[in-house]
Amino acid sequence: MGGDKNGRRKKGRKKERGQNKARDLRQAHETIKLCGSLIDPENTNAGPCTYGAENCKFSHDMESYLALKPADIPGNCPVWEALGYCPAGLKCRWLGSHFDPETKTLKYKEGYQRDLHHGELNWTTGQQKNVLQKRKLPLPLSDQVTPWLDESNNDVKGFQEDAAKEEEKERILSGTALEIAKLRYLTYAEPPFKLAEKKKLNFKNAKIVSPLTTVGNLPFRRLMKTMGADVTYSEMALTLPLIQGSKSEWALTKAHKSELPGFGIQIASGKAWQAAKAAEILQNYAPNASELNLNCGCPIDLLYRRGEGSALLDNAGKMMRILKSMNYCSGDVPVTVKLRMGTRDSKPVAEHVVKRLLKEGDVGSITLHGRSRQQRYTRENNWEYISKVGSIVKDFNESQLDDKDQTDRQPVFFIGNGDAFTHLDWQRVQNDENVDSVMVARGALIKPWIFEEFEAGQYLDKSSSERLAILEQYAKFALEHWGSDDFGVNSARRYMCEFISFTHRYIPVGILERLPPKLNERPPQWKGRDEMETLLGSTDYKDWIKITEMFLGKASEGFTFTPKHKSNSFDNQRN
C-alpha cells in the first residue's frame, strides 16, 4: 500500500498480516455443478429437487456431468470400503468402483447402514448456526453472570469498599478491589454444578495429544487414537466466532466417536462475557466434550494483542474471572487451563498464577508448557521449572485430603508439556511425583507412534513401509472426513501435506549417530536405508505432494500447496 506525495497513506485494501498471508488456499471449481438430488439418489436426506429440472440453478444432466468429470483415481473408493456407501455419490473421484455405467446407478454394500455424520459427533446444523447469528439462542446462565462482569455495574461497585478492607493483601496481588468484588460474587453465586459434581477427569499417566492448530484436525486425532492416545483436544477455537455461529469455527469442535471418552475442546478468550456465552453454547451444541480448556499459553501476536492466549499470564485477575464464568456456564463439563511459564524469559509467573488458580479458579487440571511466550519454541523446555510448579499442586491436593470440609473435592491434575519426543521423556514424568502426565505436541506430529514407544519403553525403529502405512491410514481418515469428491480430495491432500511437513523431520533411529534425538535439532540432508525412507525425509514440499499421490491420486492442475515457512521450520504452531 503506497502513500500520496505528502506521505499520507492512501485508503485502500487493508494490509494483510500474519505468517500465512502469502499462502494460496484457493480450490478449483467444477465446470458443471450437479443438483444434490442426483448426487446420491439413495440419500433420503437430500430428497427430490423442489425446483424441478427446468427451474433448478444446478444441472440435472447426468450424462454431461459424467462426460466432463475428470478420470477416476485408480483403485477402490476408501470411503465406500469403510462405510459400505459413498456420501460423495456421483462426485466421488473413485466413482467407477461403486457405479454401474449401464444402469446409471450407485452400488452399496449389502447390509450397510447409512450414518449421516459417519461416526462424527458435535455436529451443528445450519439452523443452529443461524440461531446464533441472529442472537436468538436463550443463554440464561451467561445472562445471569455477565452483568457482574461489567465494571459499570453498581452492585459490583457496592462490594468494592468491603473487598478493599477485608482482602487488602489479595487486592494488591490482583490489582484492583473491583476484580475481587467480581470474583466474590462469582464465588457466592451458586453454580448449577459444583466442581465435585462435574464429569470426572483422570490424567494420571494418561497419554495426551496437545491441541494443535491446522495439523491437530479430526483425521489426525483419530489416527492418534489408533496409535495409543488416551486424550485428544480440538484445535483452538475463538469464542467470538463461536458465539456468532461461524461455520469454520464450529467445524473445529467436531470429534470422532473413537475419541470418546477423553475429548476436550480448547477455546481462547480475552473477555469473560464471551467465555461465559461460549461455554454455555458448547454445553448445548457440543455435548460430547469431556472438558473445556482455556488457552492461556498461545504465543502468537494476533491473540496476544487482543488480550487472549499468553496475554492472560500478565492479567491473572482477568484469567480468574474468565475461568469462573466458564465454570458457572459449562454445566457438568469441567474447566481446565493450559499455561506457559510467563510472557518474558526473565520473569516466570506460572508459580503465582497456579497458586491463584488453586485458590480461585476451580479448574480440574493445569497444563504447563516449560517455555515463555518470548521463547516461542526455541531452546529446550524447562522441565525443572515444571516440576517445581507441580510441587505446588501436589501440596494443594494433599492439603485438600486433610481438610474434612473438602472430602468430596477431586484432585487437580498437573500436566507437563514441551519437547516430549522419546520414551525417556515419558519415564522422567513417571519418576516425578509432582507431575501426573505429559502432553505431547510436535513429538506426535513428527513421530505418530510415540505413544507406542512410551508403552514399550524403548525406541521403535519404524521401517519406511510402516511409516508409509501410517500416512495411508491418515489419508483414509481424511477422505472420510472431508469427502472423496474433488473438494474433499484437495482438502485431504492439503492437510496431508501439512502433516508431512512434520513427519519428514523424523530421522530413523537406525541411522542416528547418537541418542537421544532432540526436537529442535536440524541435521543436514541425509540419505535413508532405502529410496522410500529418503523420500519420506525430503524437505522439498513437491516430494510431499508426490507422497500424497500414492493414496489420493495425481494432484489436479488447480491444486497448490505453499509451505508455511520457506525454511521448512514449522515450530510456530499455536498450542
C-alpha positions in Angstrom: 0.0 0.0 0.0 1.6 3.3 -1.1 1.1 6.9 0.0 0.4 10.3 -1.6 3.0 13.0 -2.2 2.6 14.2 1.4 3.5 10.8 2.8 -0.1 10.1 3.9 -1.3 6.5 3.5 -3.8 6.1 0.7 -7.2 4.5 1.5 -7.5 1.1 0.1 -7.3 -2.6 0.9 -6.3 -3.3 4.5 -2.7 -4.7 4.8 -2.7 -8.4 5.4 -1.0 -9.6 8.5 0.3 -13.0 9.8 2.8 -15.6 8.7 0.4 -17.3 6.3 -0.6 -14.3 4.3 1.2 -15.5 1.2 -0.3 -18.9 1.1 -2.7 -19.7 -1.7 -5.6 -21.8 -0.3 -8.0 -21.5 -3.2 -9.8 -24.6 -4.6 -10.6 -25.4 -8.2 -14.3 -25.3 -9.1 -16.4 -27.8 -11.1 -17.4 -26.9 -14.7 -20.9 -28.3 -14.2 -22.5 -28.3 -10.7 -24.8 -31.2 -10.3 -28.0 -30.9 -8.3 -27.8 -32.5 -4.9 -30.9 -34.7 -5.6 -28.9 -36.6 -8.3 -25.6 -36.9 -6.5 -26.8 -39.8 -4.3 -30.4 -40.8 -5.0 -30.4 -43.3 -2.1 -29.7 -40.4 0.4 -33.2 -39.8 1.8 -32.0 -36.6 3.5 -31.4 -34.9 0.1 -34.9 -35.8 -1.3 -36.2 -34.8 -4.8 -35.4 -31.4 -6.2 -38.1 -29.0 -5.1 -37.5 -26.7 -8.1 -37.6 -29.2 -10.9 -35.1 -29.8 -13.7 -36.2 -26.7 -15.6 -36.0 -24.2 -12.7 -33.1 -25.5 -10.7 -30.0 -23.4 -10.9 -27.9 -26.6 -10.8 -27.6 -29.1 -13.6 -29.8 -32.2 -13.9 -27.9 -33.5 -16.9 -26.1 -36.6 -15.5 -24.7 -37.6 -18.9 -22.9 -34.2 -19.4 -21.7 -34.1 -15.9 -20.1 -37.6 -16.1 -18.6 -36.8 -19.5 -16.8 -33.7 -18.2 -15.8 -35.3 -14.9 -12.0 -36.0 -14.5 -10.9 -39.5 -15.0 -11.3 -41.7 -11.9 -8.5 -42.3 -9.5 -7.4 -46.0 -9.8 -8.5 -48.5 -7.2 -11.5 -48.8 -4.8 -13.0 -45.8 -3.0 -11.6 -45.8 0.5 -14.8 -44.2 1.9 -17.0 -46.9 0.3 -14.8 -49.6 1.6 -15.1 -48.2 5.2 -18.8 -47.2 5.2 -20.4 -49.5 2.7 -21.6 -46.5 0.7 -20.0 -43.3 -0.5 -21.6 -40.0 0.7 -20.0 -38.2 -2.3 -22.1 -40.3 -4.7 -21.6 -39.3 -8.3 -19.0 -36.7 -7.4 -16.6 -39.4 -6.0 -13.2 -39.4 -7.6 -13.3 -43.3 -7.4 -16.8 -43.4 -8.8 -16.1 -46.4 -11.1 -15.6 -48.7 -8.1 -19.2 -48.2 -6.9 -21.2 -47.2 -10.0 -22.9 -49.3 -12.7 -22.5 -47.4 -16.0 -25.2 -49.5 -17.7 -28.0 -48.8 -15.2 -26.5 -45.4 -14.2 -26.9 -46.4 -10.5 -24.7 -46.4 -7.5 -23.6 -49.6 -5.7 -23.9 -50.2 -2.0 -22.5 -52.9 0.3 -25.1 -55.4 1.4 -26.5 -54.6 4.8 -24.8 -51.2 5.0 -26.3 -48.7 7.4 -26.2 -45.0 6.4 -24.8 -42.7 9.1 -25.5 -39.1 8.3 -22.3 -38.0 10.0 -20.3 -41.3 9.6 -19.2 -41.5 13.2 -18.5 -37.8 13.8 -20.0 -36.1 16.8 -20.8 -32.5 17.9 -22.3 -31.6 14.5 -24.1 -28.2 14.4 -26.8 -27.8 11.8 -27.2 -24.7 9.6 -30.3 -23.8 11.5 -28.4 -23.9 14.8 -25.7 -21.6 13.4 -28.4 -19.3 12.1 -30.0 -19.1 15.6 -26.6 -18.0 16.9 -26.1 -15.5 14.1 -29.4 -13.9 14.9 -28.7 -14.0 18.6 -31.9 -15.9 19.3 -30.4 -18.8 21.4 -31.5 -18.4 25.1 -28.5 -18.2 27.3 -29.9 -17.9 30.9 -26.7 -18.8 32.7 -24.4 -16.3 30.9 -27.1 -13.7 31.0 -27.2 -14.1 34.8 -23.5 -13.9 35.3 -22.5 -11.3 32.6 -23.8 -8.2 34.4 -21.5 -9.0 37.3 -18.6 -8.9 34.9 -19.4 -5.4 33.8 -17.3 -2.8 35.6 -20.1 -0.2 35.4 -22.5 -2.4 37.4 -23.5 -0.6 40.6 -24.0 -3.8 42.6 -20.4 -4.8 41.8 -19.2 -1.4 42.9 -21.1 -1.8 46.1 -18.8 -4.6 47.1 -15.7 -2.5 46.4 -15.3 -0.9 49.8 -15.7 -4.2 51.8 -13.4 -6.0 49.4 -10.7 -3.4 49.9 -11.0 -3.7 53.7 -11.3 -7.5 54.1 -8.9 -8.6 51.4 -6.2 -5.9 51.3 -3.4 -8.4 50.6 -5.3 -10.1 47.7 -6.2 -6.6 46.4 -2.5 -5.8 45.9 -1.9 -9.0 44.1 -4.8 -8.8 41.7 -4.5 -5.1 41.0 -8.0 -3.7 41.9 -10.6 -4.3 44.5 -13.2 -4.3 41.8 -11.7 -7.6 40.4 -12.0 -9.1 43.9 -15.6 -7.9 44.1 -16.4 -9.7 40.8 -14.6 -12.9 42.0 -16.5 -12.7 45.3 -19.9 -12.6 43.5 -19.0 -15.4 41.3 -18.0 -17.4 44.3 -21.2 -16.6 46.2 -23.4 -17.2 43.2 -24.0 -20.9 43.4 -23.2 -22.5 40.0 -25.6 -25.2 38.7 -22.9 -27.8 39.2 -20.2 -27.7 41.8 -16.7 -28.8 40.8 -17.1 -32.1 42.6 -20.4 -32.8 40.6 -18.9 -32.2 37.2 -17.6 -35.0 34.9 -14.7 -36.8 36.4 -11.2 -36.3 34.9 -8.3 -38.7 35.3 -5.0 -37.7 33.7 -2.7 -39.8 35.9 -0.3 -41.4 33.4 -2.7 -40.6 30.5 -1.2 -40.4 27.0 -2.3 -36.9 25.9 -2.2 -35.2 22.5 -1.9 -31.4 22.7 -4.3 -29.1 20.9 -2.6 -28.2 17.6 -3.8 -25.6 15.1 -4.3 -26.8 11.5 -2.5 -30.1 11.9 -4.5 -31.2 15.0 -7.5 -31.9 12.9 -10.1 -34.7 13.3 -8.3 -37.2 11.0 -5.0 -36.7 12.8 -6.6 -37.1 16.2 -8.4 -40.2 15.0 -5.1 -41.6 13.8 -3.5 -40.9 17.2 -6.3 -42.8 18.9 -5.4 -45.9 16.9 -1.8 -45.4 18.0 -2.4 -45.4 21.7 -3.6 -41.8 22.7 -6.0 -41.6 25.6 -6.9 -37.9 25.4 -7.2 -35.6 22.4 -8.2 -31.9 22.0 -9.9 -29.9 19.3 -8.0 -27.2 17.5 -8.1 -24.0 19.4 -11.5 -22.2 18.8 -12.0 -18.5 19.3 -15.0 -17.6 21.5 -16.4 -14.6 19.5 -16.7 -16.6 16.2 -18.3 -19.4 18.1 -20.9 -17.1 19.6 -21.5 -15.6 16.1 -22.2 -19.0 14.6 -19.1 -19.1 12.3 -19.2 -22.3 10.2 -15.4 -22.6 10.1 -15.0 -22.2 13.9 -17.8 -24.7 14.8 -16.1 -27.2 12.5 -13.2 -27.3 15.0 -15.5 -28.7 17.7 -16.3 -31.9 15.9 -15.0 -35.2 17.2 -14.9 -38.8 16.0 -16.7 -41.3 18.2 -13.3 -43.1 18.7 -12.1 -40.0 20.6 -14.6 -40.7 23.4 -14.2 -40.6 26.3 -11.4 -38.1 26.6 -12.1 -35.4 24.0 -11.6 -31.8 25.2 -12.5 -28.6 23.4 -10.0 -25.8 23.7 -11.0 -22.1 23.5 -9.2 -18.8 23.6 -10.9 -15.7 25.1 -9.8 -12.4 26.5 -13.3 -11.4 27.7 -15.2 -13.1 30.5 -18.6 -12.5 28.9 -17.5 -14.1 25.7 -16.1 -17.1 27.6 -19.3 -17.4 29.5 -21.6 -17.4 26.5 -19.3 -19.8 24.5 -19.2 -22.2 27.4 -23.0 -22.3 27.7 -23.4 -22.7 23.9 -20.8 -25.5 23.8 -22.7 -27.3 26.6 -25.7 -27.4 24.3 -24.1 -27.8 20.9 -21.1 -30.0 21.7 -22.4 -32.4 24.4 -19.7 -34.9 23.8 -16.9 -32.8 25.2 -15.3 -34.2 28.4 -13.7 -30.9 29.3 -13.4 -27.2 28.3 -9.9 -26.0 28.1 -8.9 -22.3 28.3 -5.7 -21.5 26.3 -3.5 -19.2 28.3 -0.3 -20.0 26.5 -0.7 -19.3 22.8 2.2 -17.0 21.9 1.1 -15.7 18.5 0.8 -11.9 18.2 -2.7 -11.8 16.9 -4.1 -13.2 20.1 -1.7 -11.5 22.4 -2.6 -8.1 21.2 -6.3 -8.9 21.9 -5.5 -9.9 25.5 -6.0 -13.6 24.7 -3.7 -16.7 25.0 -0.5 -15.9 26.8 -1.5 -12.3 27.5 -3.7 -13.6 30.3 -0.5 -14.6 32.2 0.1 -10.9 32.9 -3.5 -10.4 34.0 -4.3 -13.1 36.5 -7.4 -11.3 37.7 -8.9 -11.4 34.2 -8.0 -15.1 33.9 -9.8 -15.9 37.1 -12.9 -14.1 36.0 -12.9 -15.9 32.7 -12.5 -19.3 34.4 -15.2 -18.6 37.0 -17.6 -17.5 34.3 -16.8 -20.7 32.3 -17.4 -22.9 35.3 -20.7 -21.2 36.0 -22.0 -21.7 32.5 -20.4 -25.1 31.4 -22.9 -27.3 33.1 -21.3 -30.6 34.1 -18.3 -30.1 31.9 -15.2 -29.4 33.9 -13.0 -26.5 33.0 -9.2 -26.9 32.6 -6.4 -24.5 31.7 -3.1 -24.5 29.7 -0.3 -22.1 30.6 3.2 -21.1 29.8 5.9 -20.1 32.2 5.2 -16.4 31.5 5.4 -13.9 28.8 9.1 -12.9 29.3 12.2 -15.1 29.8 13.3 -13.1 32.8 10.0 -13.2 34.6 8.3 -16.6 35.0 4.9 -16.1 36.7 3.4 -19.6 36.5 4.1 -20.3 40.2 2.0 -17.3 41.2 -0.7 -17.9 38.7 -1.1 -21.6 39.7 -1.4 -20.6 43.4 -4.3 -18.3 42.4 -5.8 -21.0 40.2 -5.8 -23.5 43.0 -7.4 -21.0 45.3 -9.9 -19.3 43.0 -10.0 -21.0 39.6 -11.9 -24.2 40.2 -10.0 -25.9 37.5 -9.9 -29.7 37.0 -6.4 -29.7 35.6 -3.5 -27.4 34.9 -1.1 -27.9 32.0 2.2 -26.0 31.9 4.5 -25.6 28.9 8.0 -25.1 30.1 8.8 -22.0 27.9 7.9 -18.4 28.0 6.0 -16.6 25.2 9.2 -14.8 24.3 10.9 -18.1 23.7 8.2 -19.4 21.5 9.7 -22.9 20.7 13.4 -22.0 20.8 15.7 -23.5 23.4 14.9 -26.6 25.4 11.8 -27.0 27.5 12.4 -26.3 31.2 11.2 -29.5 33.0 12.9 -28.4 36.2 10.5 -25.4 36.4 7.6 -27.6 35.5 8.3 -30.0 38.4 8.8 -27.0 40.8 5.3 -25.7 39.9 3.9 -29.2 40.1 5.0 -29.5 43.7 2.7 -26.6 44.5 -0.3 -28.5 43.0 0.8 -31.7 44.8 0.9 -29.9 48.2 -2.5 -28.4 47.5 -4.0 -31.8 46.7 -2.6 -33.2 49.9 -4.0 -30.3 52.0 -7.4 -31.0 50.5 -7.3 -34.6 51.7 -6.5 -33.4 55.2 -9.4 -30.9 55.1 -12.6 -32.6 56.3 -14.7 -30.0 54.5 -13.1 -30.9 51.2 -13.5 -34.7 51.2 -15.7 -34.6 48.1 -13.3 -32.5 46.1 -11.5 -34.1 43.1 -7.7 -33.6 42.9 -6.3 -31.0 40.5 -4.2 -32.8 37.9 -0.9 -31.3 36.8 0.4 -32.0 33.3 3.8 -31.1 31.8 4.1 -30.0 28.2 7.1 -29.4 25.8 9.7 -31.3 23.9 8.3 -34.8 24.7 9.9 -36.8 21.9 11.1 -40.2 23.3 10.3 -42.8 25.9 12.9 -41.2 28.2 10.7 -38.1 28.5 7.8 -40.3 29.5 9.9 -42.1 32.0 11.1 -38.8 33.5 7.5 -37.9 34.2 6.7 -41.3 35.6 9.5 -40.8 38.1 8.4 -37.3 39.0 5.8 -37.4 41.8 5.0 -33.7 41.1 3.7 -34.3 37.5 0.8 -36.5 36.6 1.4 -36.9 32.9 2.9 -35.3 29.8 1.1 -33.6 26.9 2.7 -34.3 23.6 2.5 -31.8 20.7 5.2 -31.8 17.9 6.5 -35.1 19.1 3.3 -36.8 18.0 3.3 -35.0 14.7 6.9 -35.9 13.8 6.6 -39.4 15.3 2.9 -40.5 15.4 3.9 -43.9 17.1 5.3 -42.0 20.1 2.8 -43.5 22.5 3.8 -47.0 21.3 7.3 -46.1 22.3 6.1 -44.9 25.7 4.3 -48.2 26.2 7.3 -50.3 25.0 9.8 -48.3 27.0 12.3 -48.3 24.1 13.0 -46.7 20.7 11.0 -48.2 17.8 12.8 -48.2 14.5 9.9 -48.0 12.1 10.7 -49.0 8.6 9.7 -46.9 5.6 6.9 -49.2 4.7 5.5 -49.0 8.3 5.7 -45.2 8.2 4.0 -45.1 4.8 1.2 -47.3 6.1 0.6 -44.6 8.8 0.3 -42.0 6.1 -2.1 -44.2 4.2 -4.3 -44.6 7.2 -4.3 -40.8 7.7 -5.3 -40.4 4.0 -8.3 -42.7 4.5 -9.5 -40.9 7.7 -9.1 -37.6 5.8 -11.3 -38.8 2.9 -14.0 -40.0 5.3 -13.9 -36.5 7.0 -13.6 -34.2 4.0 -15.2 -36.4 1.4 -14.0 -38.3 -1.7 -15.1 -35.6 -4.3 -12.8 -33.0 -5.8 -13.1 -30.7 -2.8 -12.6 -33.4 -0.3 -9.6 -34.9 -2.1 -7.9 -31.5 -2.4 -8.6 -30.8 1.3 -7.2 -34.1 2.3 -4.2 -33.5 0.2 -3.5 -30.1 1.6 -3.8 -31.3 5.2 -1.8 -34.3 4.5 1.0 -32.1 3.2 0.7 -30.1 6.4 1.1 -33.4 8.3 4.1 -34.5 6.2 5.7 -31.1 6.9 6.3 -32.5 10.3 6.7 -36.3 9.7 9.6 -35.5 7.2 11.6 -34.3 10.2 11.9 -37.8 11.7 15.3 -39.3 11.4 15.2 -43.1 11.7 16.8 -44.3 14.9 18.8 -46.9 13.0 20.9 -44.3 11.2 21.4 -41.8 14.1 24.9 -41.2 15.3 23.8 -40.6 18.9 20.8 -40.8 21.1 18.5 -39.3 22.3 17.3 -37.2 19.4 16.2 -33.6 20.1 13.2 -31.9 18.7 14.9 -28.6 17.8 18.0 -30.2 16.2 18.2 -29.7 12.4 20.7 -32.1 10.8 22.0 -31.7 7.2 20.2 -33.5 4.4 20.6 -37.3 4.9 20.1 -40.4 2.9 17.9 -43.2 4.1 18.4 -47.0 4.1 16.1 -47.3 1.0 14.6 -44.9 -1.5 11.3 -44.6 0.3 13.0 -43.7 3.5 14.9 -40.9 1.7 11.7 -39.7 0.1 9.9 -39.6 3.5 12.7 -37.4 4.8 12.7 -34.9 1.9 12.4 -31.2 2.8 11.0 -30.4 -0.6 7.3 -29.8 -0.5 7.0 -31.1 -4.1 8.0 -34.5 -2.7 5.3 -34.2 -0.1 2.8 -33.9 -2.8 4.2 -36.9 -4.6 3.7 -38.9 -1.4 0.0 -37.8 -1.2 -0.4 -39.0 -4.8 0.2 -42.6 -3.7 -3.1 -42.5 -1.9 -5.1 -39.6 -3.3 -4.3 -39.9 -7.0 -2.4 -37.4 -9.1 -2.8 -33.8 -7.9 -5.0 -31.7 -10.2 -3.7 -28.7 -12.0 -5.7 -26.5 -9.7 -4.1 -27.8 -6.6 -1.5 -25.6 -4.9 0.4 -26.0 -1.6 2.6 -23.4 -0.1 4.7 -24.3 2.9 4.2 -22.0 5.9 7.9 -21.2 6.1 10.4 -21.2 3.3 12.9 -22.6 5.7 10.6 -25.6 6.3 10.8 -24.9 10.0 7.3 -25.4 11.4 7.8 -24.6 15.0 5.3 -21.8 15.3 2.1 -23.8 15.7 -0.1 -22.2 18.4 -0.6 -24.9 21.1 
